Amino acid sequence: MMRSMFSAISGLRAHQTWMDVIGNNISNVNTSGFKVGRVRFTDILSQLVRGASAPAEGRGGINPLQIGLGAVTGAVDVIHTQGALQLTGKPSDLAIQGDGFFIVSDGSQALYTRDGSFDIGSDLRLVNSSTGFYVLGWQADPNGAVDPAGPVGPITVPIGQQLDAIASTVITLQGNLDAAADPANANSVDFVAKVSFIDSQGDRHELYIVFDQTAPNTWDYTIQEDDPRTTATEDDPTISGLSGNTGTIAFDVDGNFDPTNSTINSLSVTFDNTQTGAGSPQTLTLDLTNMTQLFSTSTANAVANGASAGSLSAFTVSQTGEVLGIYSNGTTKVIGQVALALFTNPGGLMKLGNNSYQPTVNSGEPIIGTPGSGGRGVIASGYLEMSNVDLAQEFTNMIMAQRGFQANSRVITTSDEILQELVNLRR
């Protein structure tokens, strides 16, 4: 028999494998996070007909004479290039921009995937919506702190969880007081800023900060319950008293806050406990360091920290993988952290189906950390990573595979005709 027939058969098998890979690539053109496969051929061991000889006196050397025995599939590589991002608008859909893999658990082992089509399960844990695999990361403590050095585990998103009220502690004012105010008119009210603060029970109260210019670059302030610009009484019936509610704010010649000549007192608020919704006594610090006095319209505004009671109504994921709970009172709080894994050789990962991979001895161990750190990519919430299959390239490869298969089959046909001629020599 002729060696060419066996070489051609190996070529047919190799190109069949190539078509198998092309077919798999095209079938997964719309699979989230799918990474394209690439076939590489190698030649089979060649038969040595004559060995090489070294140059000798009077003549040169001779190269080895070898006849190849065909081709074989050397490798099917997985190309881990970035896929395009598809907007879904669903906050639990996550895409990785850059290197890294999400870590998921099937209940018995950790697996790795680029498919970020996640959802909240009935047990309030973040899961892959098609497989039910838990998404792994770190849960935040009650203060919103996360320890990335600890072991990873399922991330719980406690939709409906109640958040206790946070009492206000600081009133911050920023803006401008008009330097053109008339300090000679003692009966004038130069500017009033309204501020709302939260007590320990989560009830909201309103106060008014009245500014009067008493001398150039010097203003007195008074914090009170009623608005001096109206004749109506607006006293809060739950507030029984205010102390430390007066002081002086001074400015330098450039109109900037002058702490040396200012007298800023802490505001103490007491409540009438016979009233419904009255909280515990509280002290609020007044921050006026961002105030200015310029020849411009007074625009000072006041904001107090704190928040009323609320419940977790929605969540989103930041670029660094923080799972941010959004509460009905407007508060945002860290409730978890998504983890990403890096591999020294991602091409060495083994596919297990369901868009997941398993480490092998050639992929290296996973290096786990937070998105955006240590070379890991960042997270895009509301997006999914599309497959990186290039249809134009795949159709071109399909033509090349078909032509290669056709050429190898022609070798078999031609070899058969040669053998037929040999058989016919006896006639």
GROMACS .gro file of C-alpha atoms in nm:
model
  427
    1MET     CA    1   0.000   0.000   0.000
    2MET     CA    2   0.106   0.359  -0.054
    3ARG     CA    3   0.201   0.588   0.231
    4SER     CA    4   0.007   0.871   0.065
    5MET     CA    5  -0.324   0.694   0.140
    6PHE     CA    6  -0.252   0.681   0.513
    7SER     CA    7  -0.126   1.039   0.510
    8ALA     CA    8  -0.444   1.150   0.335
    9ILE     CA    9  -0.661   0.961   0.584
   10SER     CA   10  -0.488   1.143   0.872
   11GLY     CA   11  -0.552   1.469   0.684
   12LEU     CA   12  -0.921   1.383   0.651
   13ARG     CA   13  -0.945   1.315   1.023
   14ALA     CA   14  -0.763   1.638   1.110
   15HIS     CA   15  -0.991   1.847   0.889
   16GLN     CA   16  -1.297   1.672   1.030
   17THR     CA   17  -1.181   1.782   1.375
   18TRP     CA   18  -1.134   2.134   1.245
   19MET     CA   19  -1.491   2.134   1.111
   20ASP     CA   20  -1.613   2.006   1.448
   21VAL     CA   21  -1.447   2.301   1.623
   22ILE     CA   22  -1.580   2.549   1.365
   23GLY     CA   23  -1.930   2.407   1.405
   24ASN     CA   24  -1.905   2.442   1.784
   25ASN     CA   25  -1.784   2.801   1.751
   26ILE     CA   26  -2.069   2.898   1.521
   27SER     CA   27  -2.329   2.720   1.734
   28ASN     CA   28  -2.214   2.929   2.033
   29VAL     CA   29  -2.199   3.261   1.850
   30ASN     CA   30  -2.471   3.397   2.083
   31THR     CA   31  -2.362   3.218   2.403
   32SER     CA   32  -2.276   3.466   2.680
   33GLY     CA   33  -1.909   3.461   2.774
   34PHE     CA   34  -1.820   3.187   2.520
   35LYS     CA   35  -1.458   3.181   2.408
   36VAL     CA   36  -1.373   3.069   2.056
   37GLY     CA   37  -1.171   2.752   1.990
   38ARG     CA   38  -0.880   2.731   1.746
   39VAL     CA   39  -0.733   2.415   1.592
   40ARG     CA   40  -0.360   2.369   1.539
   41PHE     CA   41  -0.225   2.084   1.326
   42THR     CA   42   0.111   1.913   1.362
   43ASP     CA   43   0.281   1.662   1.135
   44ILE     CA   44   0.311   1.297   1.235
   45LEU     CA   45   0.651   1.132   1.282
   46SER     CA   46   0.833   1.121   0.949
   47GLN     CA   47   0.992   0.802   0.814
   48LEU     CA   48   1.371   0.834   0.784
   49VAL     CA   49   1.488   0.701   0.449
   50ARG     CA   50   1.843   0.832   0.468
   51GLY     CA   51   2.024   1.003   0.745
   52ALA     CA   52   2.224   1.321   0.722
   53SER     CA   53   2.597   1.320   0.664
   54ALA     CA   54   2.857   1.577   0.758
   55PRO     CA   55   3.072   1.763   0.507
   56ALA     CA   56   3.386   1.572   0.408
   57GLU     CA   57   3.700   1.663   0.218
   58GLY     CA   58   3.604   1.749  -0.136
   59ARG     CA   59   3.228   1.747  -0.089
   60GLY     CA   60   2.954   1.898   0.120
   61GLY     CA   61   2.712   1.742   0.365
   62ILE     CA   62   2.385   1.569   0.280
   63ASN     CA   63   2.054   1.652   0.440
   64PRO     CA   64   1.836   1.379   0.590
   65LEU     CA   65   1.581   1.221   0.360
   66GLN     CA   66   1.242   1.186   0.528
   67ILE     CA   67   0.891   1.114   0.413
   68GLY     CA   68   0.610   1.251   0.625
   69LEU     CA   69   0.331   1.022   0.742
   70GLY     CA   70   0.049   1.275   0.760
   71ALA     CA   71  -0.106   1.533   0.993
   72VAL     CA   72  -0.266   1.514   1.333
   73THR     CA   73  -0.457   1.760   1.554
   74GLY     CA   74  -0.191   1.905   1.781
   75ALA     CA   75  -0.411   2.126   1.998
   76VAL     CA   76  -0.750   2.292   2.026
   77ASP     CA   77  -0.677   2.624   2.194
   78VAL     CA   78  -0.935   2.840   2.369
   79ILE     CA   79  -0.881   3.206   2.279
   80HIS     CA   80  -0.963   3.414   2.587
   81THR     CA   81  -0.990   3.754   2.419
   82GLN     CA   82  -1.244   4.012   2.535
   83GLY     CA   83  -1.596   3.978   2.396
   84ALA     CA   84  -1.818   4.278   2.321
   85LEU     CA   85  -2.057   4.394   2.593
   86GLN     CA   86  -2.432   4.372   2.540
   87LEU     CA   87  -2.657   4.611   2.730
   88THR     CA   88  -2.936   4.434   2.921
   89GLY     CA   89  -3.029   4.697   3.180
   90LYS     CA   90  -3.068   4.426   3.444
   91PRO     CA   91  -2.856   4.518   3.751
   92SER     CA   92  -2.777   4.155   3.835
   93ASP     CA   93  -2.629   4.092   3.488
   94LEU     CA   94  -2.254   4.139   3.518
   95ALA     CA   95  -1.978   4.154   3.259
   96ILE     CA   96  -1.602   4.154   3.313
   97GLN     CA   97  -1.401   4.414   3.125
   98GLY     CA   98  -1.051   4.271   3.131
   99ASP     CA   99  -0.903   3.953   3.275
  100GLY     CA  100  -1.057   3.725   3.531
  101PHE     CA  101  -1.340   3.481   3.593
  102PHE     CA  102  -1.644   3.482   3.817
  103ILE     CA  103  -1.632   3.210   4.082
  104VAL     CA  104  -1.944   2.993   4.110
  105SER     CA  105  -2.025   2.681   4.308
  106ASP     CA  106  -2.227   2.377   4.200
  107GLY     CA  107  -2.254   2.264   4.561
  108SER     CA  108  -1.948   2.040   4.555
  109GLN     CA  109  -1.672   2.243   4.391
  110ALA     CA  110  -1.578   2.589   4.275
  111LEU     CA  111  -1.604   2.653   3.902
  112TYR     CA  112  -1.507   2.953   3.693
  113THR     CA  113  -1.703   3.136   3.425
  114ARG     CA  114  -1.723   3.454   3.219
  115ASP     CA  115  -2.102   3.422   3.196
  116GLY     CA  116  -2.246   3.686   3.429
  117SER     CA  117  -2.618   3.621   3.373
  118PHE     CA  118  -2.700   3.627   3.744
  119ASP     CA  119  -3.021   3.666   3.941
  120ILE     CA  120  -3.155   3.655   4.297
  121GLY     CA  121  -3.277   3.308   4.395
  122SER     CA  122  -3.567   3.228   4.627
  123ASP     CA  123  -3.314   3.196   4.910
  124LEU     CA  124  -3.202   3.557   4.838
  125ARG     CA  125  -2.861   3.444   4.715
  126LEU     CA  126  -2.696   3.558   4.394
  127VAL     CA  127  -2.705   3.268   4.147
  128ASN     CA  128  -2.648   3.190   3.781
  129SER     CA  129  -2.997   3.207   3.637
  130SER     CA  130  -2.956   2.905   3.406
  131THR     CA  131  -2.764   2.663   3.627
  132GLY     CA  132  -2.848   2.769   3.982
  133PHE     CA  133  -2.476   2.787   4.066
  134TYR     CA  134  -2.410   3.021   4.358
  135VAL     CA  135  -2.196   3.327   4.282
  136LEU     CA  136  -1.910   3.341   4.531
  137GLY     CA  137  -1.759   3.642   4.702
  138TRP     CA  138  -1.763   3.797   5.047
  139GLN     CA  139  -2.056   3.908   5.262
  140ALA     CA  140  -2.030   4.249   5.429
  141ASP     CA  141  -2.066   4.289   5.803
  142PRO     CA  142  -2.344   4.508   5.952
  143ASN     CA  143  -2.121   4.814   5.908
  144GLY     CA  144  -2.069   4.744   5.537
  145ALA     CA  145  -1.707   4.626   5.575
  146VAL     CA  146  -1.575   4.338   5.363
  147ASP     CA  147  -1.274   4.116   5.433
  148PRO     CA  148  -1.129   4.000   5.095
  149ALA     CA  149  -0.865   3.800   5.280
  150GLY     CA  150  -1.126   3.558   5.410
  151PRO     CA  151  -1.270   3.254   5.231
  152VAL     CA  152  -1.526   3.311   4.957
  153GLY     CA  153  -1.886   3.204   4.993
  154PRO     CA  154  -2.235   3.267   4.851
  155ILE     CA  155  -2.350   3.630   4.846
  156THR     CA  156  -2.688   3.703   5.004
  157VAL     CA  157  -2.889   4.005   4.884
  158PRO     CA  158  -3.153   4.044   5.158
  159ILE     CA  159  -3.428   4.215   4.961
  160GLY     CA  160  -3.680   4.362   5.209
  161GLN     CA  161  -3.429   4.377   5.495
  162GLN     CA  162  -3.504   4.657   5.740
  163LEU     CA  163  -3.245   4.926   5.804
  164ASP     CA  164  -3.263   5.102   6.139
  165ALA     CA  165  -3.282   5.478   6.153
  166ILE     CA  166  -2.950   5.664   6.170
  167ALA     CA  167  -2.966   5.976   6.386
  168SER     CA  168  -2.811   6.295   6.246
  169THR     CA  169  -2.481   6.402   6.399
  170VAL     CA  170  -2.351   6.677   6.168
  171ILE     CA  171  -2.511   6.976   5.998
  172THR     CA  172  -2.297   7.095   5.706
  173LEU     CA  173  -2.342   7.437   5.549
  174GLN     CA  174  -2.184   7.545   5.225
  175GLY     CA  175  -2.235   7.841   4.997
  176ASN     CA  176  -2.206   8.215   5.025
  177LEU     CA  177  -2.324   8.496   5.251
  178ASP     CA  178  -2.357   8.825   5.064
  179ALA     CA  179  -2.088   9.068   5.177
  180ALA     CA  180  -2.313   9.354   5.071
  181ALA     CA  181  -2.553   9.298   5.364
  182ASP     CA  182  -2.611   9.600   5.588
  183PRO     CA  183  -2.474   9.542   5.941
  184ALA     CA  184  -2.619   9.877   6.053
  185ASN     CA  185  -2.978   9.753   6.026
  186ALA     CA  186  -3.012   9.546   6.342
  187ASN     CA  187  -3.371   9.451   6.262
  188SER     CA  188  -3.297   9.297   5.926
  189VAL     CA  189  -3.275   8.924   5.860
  190ASP     CA  190  -2.992   8.884   5.614
  191PHE     CA  191  -3.030   8.514   5.525
  192VAL     CA  192  -3.214   8.202   5.642
  193ALA     CA  193  -3.112   7.841   5.566
  194LYS     CA  194  -3.352   7.554   5.632
  195VAL     CA  195  -3.222   7.215   5.746
  196SER     CA  196  -3.388   6.880   5.818
  197PHE     CA  197  -3.238   6.633   6.063
  198ILE     CA  198  -3.326   6.281   6.179
  199ASP     CA  199  -3.374   6.179   6.541
  200SER     CA  200  -3.297   5.838   6.695
  201GLN     CA  201  -3.641   5.705   6.603
  202GLY     CA  202  -3.604   5.807   6.239
  203ASP     CA  203  -3.843   6.100   6.262
  204ARG     CA  204  -3.758   6.408   6.059
  205HIS     CA  205  -3.746   6.756   6.212
  206GLU     CA  206  -3.689   7.096   6.057
  207LEU     CA  207  -3.488   7.387   6.190
  208TYR     CA  208  -3.396   7.730   6.055
  209ILE     CA  209  -3.048   7.883   6.069
  210VAL     CA  210  -3.075   8.263   6.073
  211PHE     CA  211  -2.768   8.470   5.973
  212ASP     CA  212  -2.734   8.840   6.065
  213GLN     CA  213  -2.430   9.045   5.971
  214THR     CA  214  -2.326   9.237   6.284
  215ALA     CA  215  -2.001   9.387   6.156
  216PRO     CA  216  -1.786   9.371   5.845
  217ASN     CA  217  -1.680   9.008   5.792
  218THR     CA  218  -1.873   8.899   6.104
  219TRP     CA  219  -2.211   8.727   6.125
  220ASP     CA  220  -2.418   8.598   6.411
  221TYR     CA  221  -2.624   8.285   6.359
  222THR     CA  222  -2.923   8.151   6.551
  223ILE     CA  223  -3.079   7.809   6.509
  224GLN     CA  224  -3.453   7.810   6.581
  225GLU     CA  225  -3.771   7.617   6.521
  226ASP     CA  226  -3.971   7.884   6.335
  227ASP     CA  227  -3.903   8.064   6.008
  228PRO     CA  228  -3.852   8.436   6.078
  229ARG     CA  229  -3.963   8.520   5.724
  230THR     CA  230  -4.324   8.421   5.804
  231THR     CA  231  -4.570   8.516   6.076
  232ALA     CA  232  -4.697   8.160   6.120
  233THR     CA  233  -4.571   7.962   6.418
  234GLU     CA  234  -4.386   7.654   6.299
  235ASP     CA  235  -4.258   7.516   6.629
  236ASP     CA  236  -4.202   7.141   6.630
  237PRO     CA  237  -4.416   7.008   6.920
  238THR     CA  238  -4.175   6.718   6.977
  239ILE     CA  239  -3.876   6.949   7.038
  240SER     CA  240  -3.870   7.071   7.397
  241GLY     CA  241  -3.551   7.273   7.385
  242LEU     CA  242  -3.243   7.388   7.193
  243SER     CA  243  -2.911   7.485   7.346
  244GLY     CA  244  -2.584   7.587   7.187
  245ASN     CA  245  -2.796   7.725   6.906
  246THR     CA  246  -2.618   8.059   6.872
  247GLY     CA  247  -2.269   8.153   6.760
  248THR     CA  248  -2.055   8.373   6.542
  249ILE     CA  249  -1.899   8.307   6.203
  250ALA     CA  250  -1.612   8.525   6.084
  251PHE     CA  251  -1.442   8.565   5.748
  252ASP     CA  252  -1.099   8.692   5.649
  253VAL     CA  253  -1.037   8.978   5.406
  254ASP     CA  254  -1.059   8.736   5.113
  255GLY     CA  255  -1.402   8.614   5.219
  256ASN     CA  256  -1.290   8.273   5.344
  257PHE     CA  257  -1.398   8.116   5.672
  258ASP     CA  258  -1.190   8.240   5.965
  259PRO     CA  259  -1.183   7.972   6.238
  260THR     CA  260  -0.978   8.184   6.477
  261ASN     CA  261  -1.240   8.456   6.519
  262SER     CA  262  -1.543   8.229   6.482
  263THR     CA  263  -1.740   8.082   6.771
  264ILE     CA  264  -1.916   7.767   6.658
  265ASN     CA  265  -2.112   7.574   6.919
  266SER     CA  266  -2.252   7.222   6.911
  267LEU     CA  267  -2.631   7.216   6.894
  268SER     CA  268  -2.808   7.013   7.164
  269VAL     CA  269  -3.167   6.910   7.095
  270THR     CA  270  -3.401   6.767   7.359
  271PHE     CA  271  -3.741   6.619   7.290
  272ASP     CA  272  -4.072   6.603   7.473
  273ASN     CA  273  -4.107   6.232   7.544
  274THR     CA  274  -4.480   6.270   7.592
  275GLN     CA  275  -4.510   6.331   7.221
  276THR     CA  276  -4.534   6.048   6.968
  277GLY     CA  277  -4.215   6.011   6.767
  278ALA     CA  278  -3.991   6.192   7.013
  279GLY     CA  279  -3.639   6.051   7.012
  280SER     CA  280  -3.349   6.061   7.256
  281PRO     CA  281  -3.160   6.386   7.317
  282GLN     CA  282  -2.893   6.438   7.053
  283THR     CA  283  -2.602   6.665   6.977
  284LEU     CA  284  -2.529   6.797   6.629
  285THR     CA  285  -2.197   6.945   6.521
  286LEU     CA  286  -2.216   7.249   6.298
  287ASP     CA  287  -1.970   7.251   6.006
  288LEU     CA  288  -1.930   7.599   5.852
  289THR     CA  289  -1.581   7.559   5.708
  290ASN     CA  290  -1.707   7.565   5.347
  291MET     CA  291  -1.886   7.900   5.385
  292THR     CA  292  -1.764   8.213   5.204
  293GLN     CA  293  -1.849   8.584   5.221
  294LEU     CA  294  -1.832   8.740   4.877
  295PHE     CA  295  -2.014   9.018   4.696
  296SER     CA  296  -2.268   8.776   4.552
  297THR     CA  297  -2.619   8.662   4.630
  298SER     CA  298  -2.650   8.457   4.948
  299THR     CA  299  -2.689   8.093   4.848
  300ALA     CA  300  -2.595   7.904   5.163
  301ASN     CA  301  -2.769   7.568   5.207
  302ALA     CA  302  -2.763   7.324   5.496
  303VAL     CA  303  -2.765   6.942   5.493
  304ALA     CA  304  -2.767   6.702   5.786
  305ASN     CA  305  -2.645   6.345   5.774
  306GLY     CA  306  -2.849   6.052   5.905
  307ALA     CA  307  -3.136   5.857   5.753
  308SER     CA  308  -3.484   5.745   5.847
  309ALA     CA  309  -3.570   5.376   5.871
  310GLY     CA  310  -3.600   5.193   5.540
  311SER     CA  311  -3.592   4.855   5.367
  312LEU     CA  312  -3.370   4.710   5.094
  313SER     CA  313  -3.559   4.759   4.770
  314ALA     CA  314  -3.293   4.723   4.498
  315PHE     CA  315  -2.922   4.672   4.445
  316THR     CA  316  -2.648   4.735   4.195
  317VAL     CA  317  -2.285   4.629   4.154
  318SER     CA  318  -2.000   4.878   4.127
  319GLN     CA  319  -1.701   4.852   3.894
  320THR     CA  320  -1.496   4.714   4.181
  321GLY     CA  321  -1.753   4.441   4.248
  322GLU     CA  322  -1.918   4.592   4.556
  323VAL     CA  323  -2.281   4.482   4.586
  324LEU     CA  324  -2.455   4.804   4.688
  325GLY     CA  325  -2.793   4.778   4.856
  326ILE     CA  326  -3.034   5.062   4.777
  327TYR     CA  327  -3.282   5.125   5.059
  328SER     CA  328  -3.621   5.290   5.043
  329ASN     CA  329  -3.494   5.583   5.252
  330GLY     CA  330  -3.233   5.667   4.989
  331THR     CA  331  -2.943   5.512   5.177
  332THR     CA  332  -2.684   5.308   4.986
  333LYS     CA  333  -2.488   5.046   5.179
  334VAL     CA  334  -2.233   4.778   5.087
  335ILE     CA  335  -2.388   4.433   5.144
  336GLY     CA  336  -2.137   4.212   4.964
  337GLN     CA  337  -1.839   4.186   4.733
  338VAL     CA  338  -1.810   3.983   4.412
  339ALA     CA  339  -1.480   3.795   4.376
  340LEU     CA  340  -1.279   3.738   4.058
  341ALA     CA  341  -1.014   3.474   3.992
  342LEU     CA  342  -0.704   3.500   3.775
  343PHE     CA  343  -0.509   3.209   3.625
  344THR     CA  344  -0.149   3.208   3.512
  345ASN     CA  345  -0.253   3.013   3.201
  346PRO     CA  346  -0.627   3.049   3.133
  347GLY     CA  347  -0.582   2.844   2.817
  348GLY     CA  348  -0.510   2.545   3.042
  349LEU     CA  349  -0.860   2.548   3.193
  350MET     CA  350  -1.088   2.254   3.114
  351LYS     CA  351  -1.438   2.319   2.984
  352LEU     CA  352  -1.715   2.148   3.180
  353GLY     CA  353  -2.021   2.278   2.997
  354ASN     CA  354  -2.268   2.538   3.125
  355ASN     CA  355  -2.014   2.806   3.031
  356SER     CA  356  -1.790   2.695   3.319
  357TYR     CA  357  -1.428   2.590   3.352
  358GLN     CA  358  -1.229   2.377   3.592
  359PRO     CA  359  -0.861   2.429   3.681
  360THR     CA  360  -0.604   2.178   3.560
  361VAL     CA  361  -0.240   2.118   3.648
  362ASN     CA  362  -0.144   2.341   3.352
  363SER     CA  363  -0.376   2.633   3.427
  364GLY     CA  364  -0.229   2.710   3.766
  365GLU     CA  365  -0.421   2.769   4.087
  366PRO     CA  366  -0.680   3.049   4.099
  367ILE     CA  367  -0.559   3.382   4.235
  368ILE     CA  368  -0.868   3.527   4.402
  369GLY     CA  369  -0.925   3.896   4.471
  370THR     CA  370  -1.149   4.194   4.407
  371PRO     CA  371  -1.227   4.335   4.061
  372GLY     CA  372  -0.995   4.613   3.951
  373SER     CA  373  -0.704   4.487   4.163
  374GLY     CA  374  -0.398   4.279   4.079
  375GLY     CA  375  -0.457   4.289   3.704
  376ARG     CA  376  -0.820   4.179   3.730
  377GLY     CA  377  -1.082   4.343   3.513
  378VAL     CA  378  -1.363   4.566   3.633
  379ILE     CA  379  -1.734   4.488   3.650
  380ALA     CA  380  -2.003   4.638   3.425
  381SER     CA  381  -2.345   4.602   3.587
  382GLY     CA  382  -2.640   4.573   3.350
  383TYR     CA  383  -2.428   4.417   3.075
  384LEU     CA  384  -2.340   4.067   2.953
  385GLU     CA  385  -2.023   3.971   2.769
  386MET     CA  386  -2.100   3.834   2.424
  387SER     CA  387  -1.904   3.550   2.267
  388ASN     CA  388  -1.581   3.642   2.090
  389VAL     CA  389  -1.669   3.431   1.784
  390ASP     CA  390  -1.592   3.616   1.458
  391LEU     CA  391  -1.836   3.477   1.200
  392ALA     CA  392  -1.635   3.614   0.907
  393GLN     CA  393  -1.328   3.428   1.033
  394GLU     CA  394  -1.527   3.111   1.100
  395PHE     CA  395  -1.681   3.106   0.752
  396THR     CA  396  -1.335   3.158   0.603
  397ASN     CA  397  -1.202   2.872   0.815
  398MET     CA  398  -1.492   2.659   0.700
  399ILE     CA  399  -1.394   2.711   0.337
  400MET     CA  400  -1.031   2.626   0.419
  401ALA     CA  401  -1.136   2.313   0.609
  402GLN     CA  402  -1.362   2.201   0.325
  403ARG     CA  403  -1.088   2.256   0.067
  404GLY     CA  404  -0.835   2.077   0.282
  405PHE     CA  405  -1.071   1.782   0.326
  406GLN     CA  406  -1.139   1.781  -0.049
  407ALA     CA  407  -0.768   1.787  -0.133
  408ASN     CA  408  -0.694   1.495   0.101
  409SER     CA  409  -0.979   1.292  -0.048
  410ARG     CA  410  -0.831   1.364  -0.393
  411VAL     CA  411  -0.499   1.220  -0.272
  412ILE     CA  412  -0.680   0.897  -0.178
  413THR     CA  413  -0.853   0.888  -0.516
  414THR     CA  414  -0.527   0.944  -0.704
  415SER     CA  415  -0.344   0.685  -0.491
  416ASP     CA  416  -0.620   0.437  -0.568
  417GLU     CA  417  -0.580   0.502  -0.941
  418ILE     CA  418  -0.204   0.442  -0.913
  419LEU     CA  419  -0.265   0.114  -0.733
  420GLN     CA  420  -0.519   0.019  -0.999
  421GLU     CA  421  -0.254   0.075  -1.265
  422LEU     CA  422  -0.017  -0.151  -1.071
  423VAL     CA  423  -0.281  -0.424  -1.055
  424ASN     CA  424  -0.344  -0.390  -1.428
  425LEU     CA  425   0.026  -0.447  -1.512
  426ARG     CA  426  -0.035  -0.826  -1.489
  427ARG     CA  427  -0.285  -0.820  -1.776
   0.00000   0.00000   0.00000
